[in-house]
Amino acid sequence: MKTRSTALWLTVGATALTLACAPAAETEDPAPETAAQEEAPESPPHWTYEGQTGPAAWGGLSAEFSACAEGMQQSPIDITGALAETLPELRAQFGEVALRIVHAEHVADAINNGHTIQVNYTEGDMLSVDDTDYELVQYHFHSPSEHTVEGAHFPMEMHFVHAAADGALAVIGVFIEEGEHNDAFDPIWNNLPQEQGVENHIGEVTVDVDQLLPANATSYRYAGSLTTPPCSEGVAWIVMTEPIQLSGEQIGAFTALIEGNNRPVQPLNGRPIVTDQVENS
Ligand SMILES: [Zn+2]
């Protein structure tokens, strides 16, 4: 394989995986008709991917969710018409860190997702984009994909959420297509929490984070938002052009637990989508 000018796409690191659960057990009413009055003032409102508290209603559920309805730079989007440019290089360095994985139905943290399987990072792994350093906070999964490419979904999408010291967020999106069995996901897939909020501590399991990502470092980039409430904008989106593969069995193991945790694509509103992908077809 040719070495690109990007010096280090991802530096391989084996990481210890410790399975844990949500820091505090959620005791949400499954049908919270009067939840607003019952919950503590700081508790964010219940939201879902369907029904009366689904994506079309998010912006009205809380003043703090207003960007979901009023924001002009929302995510996800349909990726089409990307402009070829020379982009600032991405560099990621993964070291030995302890991971925690959770099946979360609803999580309060703004950079956490509702209803997904999420692997939490505790320290140290960095993504650099140009001159900005971001720390990897967590990664999680959506099914089907949230972003689409020329209108088409992939079966799944991974999001690697990174935060800079000043709070700025960068998210790497990786599409997952059906193909070969992917051994790199075995440590995670063998330990998928079957029940929400259940704490599983499983000694130490190693995950090679580098192997979760595509070999090709080219990406689409645009300015967007969190794809879950509060839909905060100012997120630097980096969606990898090359999908990774999981087997149909692996995808099925995830969708047996969670399916339909994708926000519909949002209006582009004139935002540029740029890419360093080289067309060589
Ligand atoms: Zn996500």
PDB file of N, CA, C and O in Angstrom, residues 151-185:
ATOM      1  N   GLY A 151     -28.122   9.608  -1.151  1.00  0.00           N
ATOM      2  CA  GLY A 151     -29.447   9.128  -0.785  1.00  0.00           C
ATOM      3  C   GLY A 151     -29.508   7.732  -0.215  1.00  0.00           C
ATOM      4  O   GLY A 151     -30.566   7.299   0.224  1.00  0.00           O
ATOM      5  N   ALA A 152     -28.376   7.028  -0.204  1.00  0.00           N
ATOM      6  CA  ALA A 152     -28.396   5.623   0.225  1.00  0.00           C
ATOM      7  C   ALA A 152     -27.822   5.453   1.631  1.00  0.00           C
ATOM      8  O   ALA A 152     -26.760   6.004   1.948  1.00  0.00           O
ATOM      9  N   HIS A 153     -28.536   4.698   2.455  1.00  0.00           N
ATOM     10  CA  HIS A 153     -28.041   4.339   3.784  1.00  0.00           C
ATOM     11  C   HIS A 153     -27.090   3.156   3.697  1.00  0.00           C
ATOM     12  O   HIS A 153     -27.191   2.311   2.806  1.00  0.00           O
ATOM     13  N   PHE A 154     -26.206   3.058   4.671  1.00  0.00           N
ATOM     14  CA  PHE A 154     -25.447   1.837   4.934  1.00  0.00           C
ATOM     15  C   PHE A 154     -26.155   1.128   6.094  1.00  0.00           C
ATOM     16  O   PHE A 154     -26.924   1.738   6.824  1.00  0.00           O
ATOM     17  N   PRO A 155     -25.872  -0.171   6.288  1.00  0.00           N
ATOM     18  CA  PRO A 155     -26.546  -0.883   7.386  1.00  0.00           C
ATOM     19  C   PRO A 155     -26.246  -0.293   8.761  1.00  0.00           C
ATOM     20  O   PRO A 155     -27.107  -0.310   9.640  1.00  0.00           O
ATOM     21  N   MET A 156     -25.025   0.214   8.937  1.00  0.00           N
ATOM     22  CA  MET A 156     -24.652   0.790  10.227  1.00  0.00           C
ATOM     23  C   MET A 156     -23.672   1.943  10.032  1.00  0.00           C
ATOM     24  O   MET A 156     -23.102   2.115   8.965  1.00  0.00           O
ATOM     25  N   GLU A 157     -23.484   2.704  11.105  1.00  0.00           N
ATOM     26  CA  GLU A 157     -22.496   3.785  11.115  1.00  0.00           C
ATOM     27  C   GLU A 157     -21.930   3.895  12.521  1.00  0.00           C
ATOM     28  O   GLU A 157     -22.676   3.823  13.503  1.00  0.00           O
ATOM     29  N   MET A 158     -20.618   4.029  12.617  1.00  0.00           N
ATOM     30  CA  MET A 158     -19.947   4.263  13.896  1.00  0.00           C
ATOM     31  C   MET A 158     -19.651   5.741  14.033  1.00  0.00           C
ATOM     32  O   MET A 158     -19.287   6.385  13.045  1.00  0.00           O
ATOM     33  N   HIS A 159     -19.736   6.238  15.245  1.00  0.00           N
ATOM     34  CA  HIS A 159     -19.338   7.620  15.525  1.00  0.00           C
ATOM     35  C   HIS A 159     -18.279   7.642  16.617  1.00  0.00           C
ATOM     36  O   HIS A 159     -18.523   7.162  17.720  1.00  0.00           O
ATOM     37  N   PHE A 160     -17.139   8.196  16.291  1.00  0.00           N
ATOM     38  CA  PHE A 160     -16.073   8.398  17.274  1.00  0.00           C
ATOM     39  C   PHE A 160     -16.125   9.862  17.697  1.00  0.00           C
ATOM     40  O   PHE A 160     -15.792  10.751  16.906  1.00  0.00           O
ATOM     41  N   VAL A 161     -16.553  10.111  18.907  1.00  0.00           N
ATOM     42  CA  VAL A 161     -16.774  11.478  19.386  1.00  0.00           C
ATOM     43  C   VAL A 161     -15.523  11.975  20.112  1.00  0.00           C
ATOM     44  O   VAL A 161     -15.043  11.327  21.039  1.00  0.00           O
ATOM     45  N   HIS A 162     -15.030  13.111  19.641  1.00  0.00           N
ATOM     46  CA  HIS A 162     -13.826  13.705  20.214  1.00  0.00           C
ATOM     47  C   HIS A 162     -14.152  15.115  20.705  1.00  0.00           C
ATOM     48  O   HIS A 162     -14.927  15.825  20.078  1.00  0.00           O
ATOM     49  N   ALA A 163     -13.501  15.515  21.791  1.00  0.00           N
ATOM     50  CA  ALA A 163     -13.690  16.864  22.325  1.00  0.00           C
ATOM     51  C   ALA A 163     -12.342  17.538  22.513  1.00  0.00           C
ATOM     52  O   ALA A 163     -11.386  16.919  22.988  1.00  0.00           O
ATOM     53  N   ALA A 164     -12.281  18.820  22.133  1.00  0.00           N
ATOM     54  CA  ALA A 164     -11.073  19.609  22.359  1.00  0.00           C
ATOM     55  C   ALA A 164     -11.123  20.217  23.758  1.00  0.00           C
ATOM     56  O   ALA A 164     -12.165  20.203  24.419  1.00  0.00           O
ATOM     57  N   ALA A 165     -10.002  20.758  24.180  1.00  0.00           N
ATOM     58  CA  ALA A 165      -9.930  21.323  25.532  1.00  0.00           C
ATOM     59  C   ALA A 165     -10.950  22.439  25.725  1.00  0.00           C
ATOM     60  O   ALA A 165     -11.467  22.634  26.829  1.00  0.00           O
ATOM     61  N   ASP A 166     -11.261  23.158  24.650  1.00  0.00           N
ATOM     62  CA  ASP A 166     -12.228  24.256  24.776  1.00  0.00           C
ATOM     63  C   ASP A 166     -13.670  23.791  24.595  1.00  0.00           C
ATOM     64  O   ASP A 166     -14.586  24.601  24.541  1.00  0.00           O
ATOM     65  N   GLY A 167     -13.866  22.484  24.484  1.00  0.00           N
ATOM     66  CA  GLY A 167     -15.214  21.946  24.358  1.00  0.00           C
ATOM     67  C   GLY A 167     -15.661  21.694  22.934  1.00  0.00           C
ATOM     68  O   GLY A 167     -16.704  21.081  22.710  1.00  0.00           O
ATOM     69  N   ALA A 168     -14.891  22.180  21.958  1.00  0.00           N
ATOM     70  CA  ALA A 168     -15.250  21.940  20.555  1.00  0.00           C
ATOM     71  C   ALA A 168     -15.252  20.448  20.269  1.00  0.00           C
ATOM     72  O   ALA A 168     -14.420  19.701  20.780  1.00  0.00           O
ATOM     73  N   LEU A 169     -16.207  20.018  19.456  1.00  0.00           N
ATOM     74  CA  LEU A 169     -16.362  18.597  19.171  1.00  0.00           C
ATOM     75  C   LEU A 169     -15.980  18.269  17.735  1.00  0.00           C
ATOM     76  O   LEU A 169     -16.245  19.042  16.811  1.00  0.00           O
ATOM     77  N   ALA A 170     -15.384  17.117  17.562  1.00  0.00           N
ATOM     78  CA  ALA A 170     -15.135  16.557  16.239  1.00  0.00           C
ATOM     79  C   ALA A 170     -15.602  15.108  16.279  1.00  0.00           C
ATOM     80  O   ALA A 170     -15.304  14.386  17.229  1.00  0.00           O
ATOM     81  N   VAL A 171     -16.359  14.706  15.281  1.00  0.00           N
ATOM     82  CA  VAL A 171     -16.853  13.338  15.235  1.00  0.00           C
ATOM     83  C   VAL A 171     -16.393  12.684  13.947  1.00  0.00           C
ATOM     84  O   VAL A 171     -16.562  13.241  12.855  1.00  0.00           O
ATOM     85  N   ILE A 172     -15.776  11.507  14.073  1.00  0.00           N
ATOM     86  CA  ILE A 172     -15.433  10.700  12.913  1.00  0.00           C
ATOM     87  C   ILE A 172     -16.567   9.709  12.697  1.00  0.00           C
ATOM     88  O   ILE A 172     -16.900   8.927  13.591  1.00  0.00           O
ATOM     89  N   GLY A 173     -17.163   9.751  11.513  1.00  0.00           N
ATOM     90  CA  GLY A 173     -18.193   8.793  11.145  1.00  0.00           C
ATOM     91  C   GLY A 173     -17.612   7.731  10.232  1.00  0.00           C
ATOM     92  O   GLY A 173     -16.866   8.058   9.309  1.00  0.00           O
ATOM     93  N   VAL A 174     -17.934   6.478  10.511  1.00  0.00           N
ATOM     94  CA  VAL A 174     -17.446   5.368   9.683  1.00  0.00           C
ATOM     95  C   VAL A 174     -18.641   4.506   9.279  1.00  0.00           C
ATOM     96  O   VAL A 174     -19.350   3.975  10.140  1.00  0.00           O
ATOM     97  N   PHE A 175     -18.851   4.391   7.981  1.00  0.00           N
ATOM     98  CA  PHE A 175     -19.929   3.550   7.485  1.00  0.00           C
ATOM     99  C   PHE A 175     -19.557   2.080   7.616  1.00  0.00           C
ATOM    100  O   PHE A 175     -18.390   1.702   7.440  1.00  0.00           O
ATOM    101  N   ILE A 176     -20.554   1.264   7.902  1.00  0.00           N
ATOM    102  CA  ILE A 176     -20.361  -0.192   7.967  1.00  0.00           C
ATOM    103  C   ILE A 176     -21.241  -0.831   6.912  1.00  0.00           C
ATOM    104  O   ILE A 176     -22.452  -0.604   6.876  1.00  0.00           O
ATOM    105  N   GLU A 177     -20.609  -1.619   6.032  1.00  0.00           N
ATOM    106  CA  GLU A 177     -21.351  -2.373   5.033  1.00  0.00           C
ATOM    107  C   GLU A 177     -21.254  -3.855   5.361  1.00  0.00           C
ATOM    108  O   GLU A 177     -20.383  -4.280   6.121  1.00  0.00           O
ATOM    109  N   GLU A 178     -22.141  -4.643   4.771  1.00  0.00           N
ATOM    110  CA  GLU A 178     -22.109  -6.087   5.012  1.00  0.00           C
ATOM    111  C   GLU A 178     -21.043  -6.732   4.143  1.00  0.00           C
ATOM    112  O   GLU A 178     -20.955  -6.456   2.943  1.00  0.00           O
ATOM    113  N   GLY A 179     -20.234  -7.581   4.763  1.00  0.00           N
ATOM    114  CA  GLY A 179     -19.178  -8.252   4.014  1.00  0.00           C
ATOM    115  C   GLY A 179     -18.595  -9.372   4.839  1.00  0.00           C
ATOM    116  O   GLY A 179     -19.321 -10.192   5.401  1.00  0.00           O
ATOM    117  N   GLU A 180     -17.262  -9.370   4.929  1.00  0.00           N
ATOM    118  CA  GLU A 180     -16.564 -10.412   5.667  1.00  0.00           C
ATOM    119  C   GLU A 180     -16.746 -10.235   7.165  1.00  0.00           C
ATOM    120  O   GLU A 180     -16.953  -9.129   7.650  1.00  0.00           O
ATOM    121  N   HIS A 181     -16.605 -11.343   7.891  1.00  0.00           N
ATOM    122  CA  HIS A 181     -16.551 -11.256   9.348  1.00  0.00           C
ATOM    123  C   HIS A 181     -15.353 -10.393   9.735  1.00  0.00           C
ATOM    124  O   HIS A 181     -14.271 -10.536   9.182  1.00  0.00           O
ATOM    125  N   ASN A 182     -15.551  -9.489  10.670  1.00  0.00           N
ATOM    126  CA  ASN A 182     -14.504  -8.556  11.073  1.00  0.00           C
ATOM    127  C   ASN A 182     -14.020  -8.912  12.472  1.00  0.00           C
ATOM    128  O   ASN A 182     -14.670  -8.604  13.473  1.00  0.00           O
ATOM    129  N   ASP A 183     -12.844  -9.567  12.528  1.00  0.00           N
ATOM    130  CA  ASP A 183     -12.323 -10.042  13.807  1.00  0.00           C
ATOM    131  C   ASP A 183     -12.085  -8.916  14.810  1.00  0.00           C
ATOM    132  O   ASP A 183     -12.178  -9.128  16.022  1.00  0.00           O
ATOM    133  N   ALA A 184     -11.757  -7.732  14.290  1.00  0.00           N
ATOM    134  CA  ALA A 184     -11.414  -6.632  15.203  1.00  0.00           C
ATOM    135  C   ALA A 184     -12.575  -6.263  16.115  1.00  0.00           C
ATOM    136  O   ALA A 184     -12.380  -5.701  17.186  1.00  0.00           O
ATOM    137  N   PHE A 185     -13.792  -6.586  15.661  1.00  0.00           N
ATOM    138  CA  PHE A 185     -14.959  -6.234  16.464  1.00  0.00           C
ATOM    139  C   PHE A 185     -15.340  -7.320  17.469  1.00  0.00           C
ATOM    140  O   PHE A 185     -16.217  -7.114  18.294  1.00  0.00           O
TER     141      PHE A 185
END
